[in-house]
Short mmCIF file of C-alpha atoms in Angstrom, two decimals:
data_model
loop_
_atom_site.label_atom_id
_atom_site.label_comp_id
_atom_site.label_asym_id
_atom_site.label_seq_id
_atom_site.Cartn_x
_atom_site.Cartn_y
_atom_site.Cartn_z
CA THR A 5 -63.56 105.93 -4.99
CA TYR A 6 -60.54 104.88 -3.62
CA TYR A 7 -57.46 106.74 -2.61
CA VAL A 8 -55.41 104.08 -0.89
CA THR A 9 -53.98 100.74 -2.07
CA GLY A 10 -55.96 97.60 -0.91
CA ASP A 11 -58.37 95.10 -1.66
CA TYR A 12 -61.77 96.27 -2.23
CA THR A 13 -64.91 93.77 -2.77
CA GLN A 14 -68.42 94.80 -4.33
CA GLN A 15 -71.23 92.25 -4.35
CA PHE A 16 -74.07 91.76 -7.48
CA THR A 17 -76.84 89.85 -8.24
CA SER A 18 -76.26 87.60 -11.52
CA ILE A 19 -78.87 87.22 -14.03
CA GLN A 20 -79.71 84.17 -12.44
CA GLY A 21 -80.19 85.58 -9.13
CA CYS A 22 -76.96 84.41 -7.44
CA ASP A 23 -74.89 86.63 -5.28
CA SER A 24 -71.43 87.62 -7.50
CA ILE A 25 -68.57 88.78 -5.67
CA VAL A 26 -66.21 90.92 -6.95
CA THR A 27 -62.64 91.57 -5.58
CA LEU A 28 -60.48 94.23 -6.77
CA HIS A 29 -56.48 94.45 -6.14
CA LEU A 30 -55.75 98.11 -6.33
CA THR A 31 -52.06 99.66 -6.45
CA ILE A 32 -52.38 103.80 -5.68
CA ALA A 33 -48.60 104.95 -7.34
CA ASP A 34 -47.58 108.68 -6.32
CA VAL A 35 -44.30 108.67 -8.66
CA ILE A 36 -43.60 106.98 -12.02
CA HIS A 37 -40.17 106.38 -12.67
CA THR A 38 -38.15 106.07 -16.10
CA GLU A 39 -34.70 105.86 -17.19
CA TRP A 40 -32.64 106.25 -20.94
CA GLU A 41 -29.64 106.94 -22.05
CA HIS A 42 -28.00 109.44 -24.86
CA GLN A 43 -24.57 109.98 -26.59
CA SER A 44 -23.57 112.91 -28.47
CA CYS A 45 -20.16 114.91 -29.36
CA THR A 46 -22.13 118.12 -28.79
CA PRO A 47 -23.95 119.85 -25.77
CA PHE A 48 -27.48 117.74 -25.83
CA VAL A 49 -30.34 120.20 -25.21
CA TRP A 50 -33.45 117.61 -23.54
CA ASN A 51 -36.76 119.30 -23.02
CA GLY A 52 -35.24 123.09 -22.87
CA GLN A 53 -32.22 122.01 -20.67
CA THR A 54 -28.62 121.52 -22.48
CA TYR A 55 -26.04 119.64 -20.70
CA TYR A 56 -22.64 120.15 -21.66
CA GLU A 57 -20.87 117.25 -19.38
CA THR A 58 -21.36 113.92 -19.37
CA GLY A 59 -23.43 112.70 -16.09
CA ASP A 60 -27.33 111.36 -15.10
CA TYR A 61 -29.74 114.28 -14.87
CA GLU A 62 -33.30 114.01 -13.90
CA GLN A 63 -36.62 116.11 -14.95
CA THR A 64 -40.27 115.79 -13.04
CA PHE A 65 -43.00 115.79 -15.24
CA THR A 66 -46.87 115.48 -14.55
CA SER A 67 -48.56 112.26 -16.12
CA THR A 68 -51.97 112.06 -17.64
CA GLN A 69 -53.36 110.91 -14.39
CA GLY A 70 -51.94 113.60 -12.47
CA CYS A 71 -49.00 111.75 -11.03
CA ASP A 72 -45.63 112.79 -10.62
CA SER A 73 -43.03 111.34 -13.65
CA ILE A 74 -39.31 111.30 -12.91
CA SER A 75 -37.26 110.74 -15.78
CA MET A 76 -33.58 109.88 -15.52
CA LEU A 77 -31.56 110.64 -18.18
CA HIS A 78 -27.78 109.06 -18.74
CA PHE A 79 -25.80 111.18 -20.97
CA THR A 80 -22.47 110.79 -22.56
CA LEU A 81 -20.47 113.55 -24.27
CA ASN A 82 -17.96 112.41 -26.83
CA ASP A 83 -15.30 114.84 -27.63
CA ALA A 84 -13.74 112.80 -30.60
CA PHE A 85 -13.86 109.53 -32.48
CA GLU A 86 -10.41 107.53 -33.15
CA THR A 87 -9.49 105.06 -35.57
CA GLU A 88 -6.11 103.48 -36.42
CA TRP A 89 -5.10 101.60 -39.68
CA GLU A 90 -1.80 99.82 -41.61
CA GLN A 91 -0.50 100.45 -45.00
CA GLN A 92 2.92 99.30 -46.86
CA ALA A 93 4.22 101.14 -49.34
CA CYS A 94 7.74 101.39 -52.06
CA GLU A 95 9.34 104.67 -51.90
CA TYR A 96 6.50 106.76 -50.52
CA TYR A 97 2.43 106.86 -50.09
CA THR A 98 0.03 109.72 -50.59
CA TRP A 99 -3.19 110.01 -47.98
CA ASN A 100 -5.63 112.73 -48.81
CA GLY A 101 -3.09 114.59 -50.42
CA GLN A 102 -0.09 114.43 -47.97
CA THR A 103 2.93 112.49 -49.06
CA TYR A 104 5.04 110.32 -46.46
CA TYR A 105 8.41 109.23 -47.38
CA HIS A 106 9.22 107.51 -44.42
CA SER A 107 7.98 104.57 -42.06
CA GLY A 108 5.87 105.99 -39.00
CA ASP A 109 2.90 106.60 -37.52
CA TYR A 110 0.75 109.71 -38.77
CA THR A 111 -2.85 110.90 -37.76
CA GLN A 112 -4.97 113.42 -39.60
CA GLN A 113 -8.37 114.87 -38.15
CA PHE A 114 -11.65 114.97 -39.83
CA THR A 115 -15.16 115.79 -38.77
CA SER A 116 -17.95 113.11 -38.53
CA LEU A 117 -21.69 113.28 -40.00
CA GLN A 118 -22.44 113.96 -36.02
CA GLY A 119 -20.15 117.23 -36.46
CA CYS A 120 -17.70 115.03 -33.85
CA ASP A 121 -13.80 115.34 -34.36
CA SER A 122 -12.72 111.92 -35.79
CA ILE A 123 -8.96 111.28 -35.61
CA VAL A 124 -7.36 108.67 -38.02
CA THR A 125 -3.73 107.18 -37.40
CA LEU A 126 -1.59 105.83 -40.00
CA HIS A 127 0.89 102.89 -39.26
CA LEU A 128 3.21 103.58 -42.20
CA THR A 129 5.96 100.92 -43.63
CA ILE A 130 8.05 102.00 -46.24
CA SER A 131 9.81 99.17 -47.76
CA ASP A 132 12.75 99.92 -50.32
CA ILE A 133 13.12 96.12 -51.08
CA ILE A 134 10.98 93.18 -51.12
CA THR A 135 12.38 89.69 -50.68
CA THR A 136 11.09 86.48 -51.62
CA GLU A 137 12.44 82.55 -51.56
CA TRP A 138 11.46 79.59 -52.81
CA ASN A 139 12.64 75.99 -53.23
CA ALA A 140 12.85 73.89 -56.40
CA GLN A 141 13.71 70.28 -57.30
CA ALA A 142 15.08 69.40 -60.96
CA CYS A 143 16.75 66.26 -62.60
CA ALA A 144 19.80 67.31 -64.71
CA ASN A 145 18.67 71.30 -65.12
CA PHE A 146 16.59 73.70 -64.48
CA THR A 147 15.14 77.10 -66.35
CA TRP A 148 14.19 79.95 -64.39
CA ASN A 149 12.99 83.54 -66.23
CA GLY A 150 15.34 82.02 -69.28
CA GLN A 151 18.50 80.92 -67.24
CA VAL A 152 19.27 77.48 -66.87
CA TYR A 153 21.04 76.22 -64.00
CA GLU A 154 22.75 73.11 -64.35
CA GLU A 155 24.38 72.76 -60.65
CA ALA A 156 22.53 72.70 -57.35
CA GLY A 157 22.86 75.98 -54.98
CA ASP A 158 20.99 79.26 -54.06
CA TYR A 159 20.81 81.64 -57.16
CA THR A 160 18.99 85.38 -56.92
CA GLN A 161 17.25 87.26 -59.82
CA THR A 162 16.05 91.03 -59.31
CA PHE A 163 12.58 92.43 -60.54
CA VAL A 164 10.55 95.78 -59.99
CA SER A 165 7.49 95.46 -58.34
CA GLN A 166 4.17 96.97 -59.18
CA GLN A 167 4.71 99.96 -56.69
CA GLY A 168 8.64 100.31 -58.30
CA CYS A 169 10.58 98.76 -55.63
CA ASP A 170 13.42 96.17 -55.88
CA SER A 171 12.06 92.87 -55.96
CA ILE A 172 15.09 89.94 -55.20
CA ALA A 173 13.85 86.28 -55.63
CA THR A 174 16.09 83.76 -54.36
CA LEU A 175 16.27 80.26 -55.65
CA HIS A 176 17.34 77.02 -53.43
CA LEU A 177 17.63 74.54 -56.21
CA THR A 178 18.58 70.97 -55.88
CA LEU A 179 19.25 68.70 -58.67
CA THR A 180 18.58 64.92 -58.38
CA GLY A 181 20.55 62.72 -60.95
CA GLN A 182 18.27 59.89 -60.35
CA TYR A 183 14.90 59.19 -58.79
CA GLU A 184 14.37 55.50 -56.68
CA ILE A 185 10.97 54.28 -55.77
CA GLU A 186 9.95 51.09 -53.92
CA VAL A 187 7.23 48.97 -55.14
CA ASP A 188 5.81 46.09 -53.30
CA THR A 189 3.21 44.39 -55.15
CA ALA A 190 1.23 41.06 -55.95
CA HIS A 191 -0.29 39.77 -59.01
CA CYS A 192 -1.61 36.67 -60.70
CA GLY A 193 0.10 35.08 -63.37
CA SER A 194 2.61 37.61 -64.10
CA TYR A 195 3.39 41.45 -64.05
CA TRP A 196 4.17 43.91 -66.63
CA ILE A 197 6.10 47.14 -66.12
CA ASN A 198 7.90 49.06 -68.85
CA GLU A 199 7.06 46.27 -71.57
CA LEU A 200 8.82 43.99 -69.33
CA GLU A 201 6.80 40.72 -68.19
CA PHE A 202 7.92 39.04 -64.94
CA THR A 203 6.51 35.73 -64.28
CA GLU A 204 8.34 34.77 -60.60
CA SER A 205 8.09 36.17 -57.51
CA GLY A 206 11.27 38.08 -56.55
CA ASP A 207 12.93 41.35 -56.41
CA TYR A 208 14.02 43.17 -59.21
CA ASP A 209 15.49 46.75 -60.39
CA VAL A 210 13.84 48.34 -63.22
CA MET A 211 15.43 51.33 -64.76
CA LEU A 212 12.92 54.00 -66.25
CA GLU A 213 12.61 57.35 -67.79
CA SER A 214 10.73 59.94 -65.66
CA VAL A 215 8.57 62.61 -67.28
CA ASP A 216 11.12 65.26 -66.66
CA GLY A 217 13.90 63.13 -68.30
CA CYS A 218 15.89 61.56 -65.01
CA ASP A 219 16.64 58.15 -64.74
CA SER A 220 14.17 56.41 -62.22
CA LEU A 221 15.15 53.36 -60.50
CA VAL A 222 12.50 51.16 -59.80
CA HIS A 223 12.79 48.20 -56.46
CA LEU A 224 9.97 45.74 -57.15
CA HIS A 225 9.33 43.42 -54.68
CA LEU A 226 6.78 40.96 -56.62
CA THR A 227 4.94 38.09 -55.72
CA VAL A 228 3.37 35.88 -58.50
CA ARG A 229 0.69 33.75 -57.43
CA PRO A 230 -0.03 30.80 -59.74
CA THR A 231 -3.10 30.70 -61.69
CA THR A 232 -6.09 28.25 -61.20
CA ASP A 233 -5.40 26.40 -64.60
CA ALA A 234 -3.30 23.89 -62.44
CA ILE A 235 -6.41 21.33 -61.63
CA GLY A 236 -5.66 17.83 -62.64
CA ALA A 237 -7.70 14.80 -63.73
CA ILE A 238 -10.52 13.81 -61.44
CA PHE A 239 -9.81 10.52 -60.46
CA GLY A 240 -12.61 8.01 -60.14
CA GLU A 241 -14.86 5.14 -62.18
CA GLN A 242 -16.58 6.31 -65.40
CA HIS A 243 -19.04 3.31 -65.74
CA VAL A 244 -20.86 2.82 -62.33
CA TYR A 245 -24.01 1.20 -61.08
CA VAL A 246 -27.45 2.71 -60.01
CA ALA A 247 -28.20 2.33 -56.07
CA THR A 248 -30.26 -1.04 -55.59
CA ASN A 249 -30.86 -3.17 -52.56
CA PHE A 250 -27.99 -5.10 -53.89
CA VAL A 251 -25.53 -2.24 -55.07
CA SER A 252 -24.59 0.80 -52.85
CA GLY A 253 -24.37 3.27 -55.89
CA ARG A 254 -21.61 5.23 -53.89
CA TYR A 255 -18.37 6.30 -55.51
CA ARG A 256 -15.62 8.23 -54.40
CA TYR A 257 -13.94 10.37 -56.87
CA SER A 258 -10.56 12.80 -56.10
CA ILE A 259 -8.21 15.32 -57.42
CA ASP A 260 -4.81 16.28 -56.84
CA THR A 261 -4.04 18.85 -54.49
CA VAL A 262 -3.72 22.06 -56.04
CA GLU A 263 -1.22 24.69 -55.22
CA ASN A 264 -2.65 27.62 -52.54
CA ALA A 265 -6.08 26.18 -53.02
CA TYR A 266 -7.95 27.50 -49.92
CA ARG A 267 -11.33 25.83 -51.07
CA TYR A 268 -12.51 23.24 -53.22
CA GLU A 269 -16.23 22.32 -54.81
CA TRP A 270 -17.90 19.35 -56.12
CA GLU A 271 -20.97 19.48 -58.64
CA ILE A 272 -23.10 16.74 -60.51
CA VAL A 273 -24.94 17.77 -63.69
CA GLY A 274 -27.44 15.58 -65.35
CA PRO A 275 -29.04 12.82 -64.05
CA GLU A 276 -30.93 13.04 -60.09
CA TRP A 277 -27.35 12.14 -58.33
CA ARG A 278 -26.17 13.54 -55.49
CA ILE A 279 -22.95 14.11 -53.48
CA VAL A 280 -23.46 12.74 -50.24
CA SER A 281 -20.18 13.89 -48.55
CA GLN A 282 -16.87 15.88 -50.05
CA GLU A 283 -13.69 16.44 -47.94
CA GLY A 284 -11.59 18.88 -49.77
CA PRO A 285 -9.84 17.14 -53.30
CA SER A 286 -12.52 14.09 -52.53
CA CYS A 287 -16.06 13.39 -52.62
CA VAL A 288 -18.71 10.85 -52.42
CA LEU A 289 -21.06 10.55 -55.45
CA GLN A 290 -24.12 8.26 -55.11
CA VAL A 291 -25.84 7.10 -58.24
CA LEU A 292 -29.56 7.09 -57.84
CA THR A 293 -30.86 6.78 -62.01
CA PRO A 294 -29.67 5.53 -64.80
CA GLY A 295 -28.09 7.58 -67.53
CA VAL A 296 -25.03 9.75 -68.03
CA GLY A 297 -23.94 12.75 -65.78
CA LYS A 298 -21.10 15.34 -65.44
CA LEU A 299 -19.26 15.69 -62.33
CA ILE A 300 -17.31 18.96 -61.86
CA ALA A 301 -14.64 19.61 -59.46
CA ARG A 302 -13.36 23.50 -58.81
CA ALA A 303 -10.30 24.56 -57.08
CA TRP A 304 -10.12 28.01 -55.54
CA ASN A 305 -7.08 30.22 -54.52
CA ASP A 306 -6.51 34.13 -54.78
CA CYS A 307 -6.41 34.31 -58.63
CA GLY A 308 -10.03 33.09 -59.06
CA TYR A 309 -10.99 28.82 -59.82
CA SER A 310 -10.08 26.18 -62.46
CA GLU A 311 -12.50 23.36 -62.93
CA ARG A 312 -11.89 19.86 -64.49
CA GLU A 313 -15.22 17.40 -65.85
CA LEU A 314 -15.99 13.99 -65.85
CA GLU A 315 -18.41 11.85 -67.43
CA ILE A 316 -19.92 9.15 -66.03
CA GLN A 317 -22.51 6.67 -67.26
CA ALA A 318 -24.28 4.80 -65.10
CA GLY A 319 -26.44 1.24 -65.48
CA PHE A 320 -28.27 -1.42 -63.27
CA PHE A 321 -25.96 -4.23 -62.34
CA ASP A 322 -27.17 -7.56 -63.63
CA VAL A 323 -27.76 -10.02 -60.74
CA ASP A 324 -28.57 -13.07 -63.32
CA ASP A 325 -25.38 -12.58 -65.29
CA GLN A 326 -22.84 -12.15 -61.85
CA GLN A 327 -22.05 -14.33 -58.91
CA GLN A 328 -23.88 -13.73 -55.94
CA VAL A 329 -21.68 -11.64 -53.35
CA VAL A 330 -22.28 -13.56 -50.39
CA VAL A 331 -20.94 -11.58 -47.06
CA SER A 332 -21.22 -12.21 -43.31
CA LEU A 333 -21.14 -9.20 -40.66
CA TYR A 334 -20.75 -9.93 -37.18
CA PRO A 335 -21.44 -9.57 -34.23
CA ASN A 336 -24.14 -7.09 -35.27
CA PRO A 337 -25.27 -5.49 -32.97
CA THR A 338 -21.46 -4.80 -31.86
CA GLU A 339 -19.97 -2.67 -28.72
CA GLY A 340 -16.71 -1.90 -30.77
CA ARG A 341 -15.11 -4.73 -33.02
CA ALA A 342 -16.86 -6.39 -36.02
CA TYR A 343 -15.80 -8.76 -38.83
CA VAL A 344 -16.49 -8.63 -42.25
CA GLU A 345 -16.09 -11.84 -44.47
CA ALA A 346 -16.53 -12.44 -48.08
CA GLU A 347 -14.50 -14.18 -50.76
CA ALA A 348 -11.89 -12.27 -52.34
CA MET A 349 -12.47 -8.84 -50.94
CA GLU A 350 -11.12 -5.62 -52.79
CA LYS A 351 -12.37 -2.68 -50.62
CA VAL A 352 -14.19 -2.09 -47.45
CA ARG A 353 -15.84 1.23 -46.41
CA LEU A 354 -17.45 2.26 -43.33
CA PHE A 355 -20.08 5.27 -43.51
CA SER A 356 -21.62 7.07 -40.30
CA PRO A 357 -25.01 7.28 -39.83
CA LEU A 358 -25.36 10.73 -41.80
CA GLY A 359 -23.59 9.05 -44.62
CA GLN A 360 -20.11 10.25 -43.84
CA LEU A 361 -17.57 8.39 -44.89
CA LEU A 362 -15.42 7.22 -41.63
CA GLN A 363 -13.08 4.58 -42.98
CA GLU A 364 -11.75 3.10 -46.46
CA ILE A 365 -9.69 -0.41 -46.11
CA ASP A 366 -7.76 -1.69 -48.87
CA VAL A 367 -7.72 -5.45 -48.58
CA GLN A 368 -6.61 -6.60 -51.99
CA GLY A 369 -8.08 -10.55 -52.14
CA VAL A 370 -8.68 -11.24 -48.44
CA ASP A 371 -11.57 -12.96 -47.36
CA ARG A 372 -11.72 -11.33 -43.72
CA VAL A 373 -11.59 -7.60 -42.36
CA GLU A 374 -11.46 -6.46 -38.79
CA LEU A 375 -13.61 -2.85 -38.28
CA ASN A 376 -13.02 -1.15 -35.27
CA LEU A 377 -15.47 1.36 -34.15
CA ARG A 378 -14.57 2.49 -30.75
CA GLY A 379 -14.69 6.00 -30.15
CA TYR A 380 -17.90 6.19 -32.20
CA ALA A 381 -21.30 7.05 -31.04
CA ALA A 382 -23.85 4.40 -30.86
CA GLY A 383 -26.03 4.33 -33.95
CA LEU A 384 -26.81 2.69 -37.22
CA TYR A 385 -23.45 2.65 -39.61
CA SER A 386 -23.37 1.56 -43.37
CA VAL A 387 -20.61 -1.24 -44.68
CA GLU A 388 -19.92 -1.19 -48.11
CA VAL A 389 -17.98 -4.18 -49.47
CA LEU A 390 -16.55 -4.77 -52.73
CA THR A 391 -15.76 -7.63 -54.66
CA PRO A 392 -15.30 -8.93 -57.60
CA TYR A 393 -18.67 -9.86 -58.32
CA GLY A 394 -20.01 -6.82 -57.27
CA ILE A 395 -20.80 -4.94 -54.15
CA ALA A 396 -22.98 -5.37 -51.06
CA ASN A 397 -24.15 -2.70 -48.68
CA LEU A 398 -25.16 -3.89 -45.07
CA LYS A 399 -25.96 -2.08 -41.83
CA LEU A 400 -23.92 -2.54 -38.82
CA ASN A 401 -25.73 -1.65 -35.24
CA LEU A 402 -23.11 -0.34 -33.02
CA VAL A 403 -24.61 -0.03 -29.35
CA ARG A 404 -23.23 0.85 -25.77
#
């Protein structure tokens, strides 16, 4: 038996024969304290003791262990409950059998379920007249509750509310003889409004009728974009020769510039030919096999695209039936300048090592042409020479 708070140990022997030491941390409490709260609108009886006033009260008991147990009661005595609310009425208002004819604050006293006084305060407003205002716009006239108004102004009508009060409504009326609308738009080809077609850009005034019968003046700021059917013909040879060791097989095609076009496309349909370069409205086609192909040019603008086709027929150049094309190219290699010599040359083209057309010289029958390669990178360039007897394709080595 322990009578004082402290730490106590006892020693035993476990079933394995070991020492087993148990430590007890013991607290001896002389007094147990508890607290609680209670509210009432009448005197409160607690363990036979009656309390009539708000305050803190203690009672002492004995616990089951024989200790003192002190309980603290925080008691609040409410004499009455109070509530408030608001109400509006027309000429009078009846509340719990009591009729009031004037605005003011009124109280009534009740008893709550707990037997307490319950005081309710009514804040009452008696309104003899209810007034409302609203705005309206119309074209030539406006009808309000069967009354037609043909001039702008402020108008009143009197009604009776559900409470029997006068209800005065004020109408602020505005009459507009004509609506004006600004329309800024862009269209392809043409623009239709009220069964009128506009095909050119410009500023137009169009008179319409609104759904309420008013004149509606539309200030139209119109941009008409051209459609893409304006693409012209494809310029270039329709009868060409297949590329061989003797003939380059490369041909240039072009179209006229299309207004407002922001992109051009070239496509070959048919044989295994290829477009080796394209720059806007022109391209270079290389013919690799005989046959019939179709070259397509497309021009895009904001309204879409248009296209044009050209049929091209390709065969082999017959060397036996033609005079040999004798061409000299020197110096080769060169450090910047080279000369082309051939009989009655018509055109000389210079291509980069990647096949891009760099220079195209129309010579019209001369026998000697100078090529200037200064500013170009070193590499192996292609030179194409067109004569009345055929086309020669040579390589020119540019060194630095």
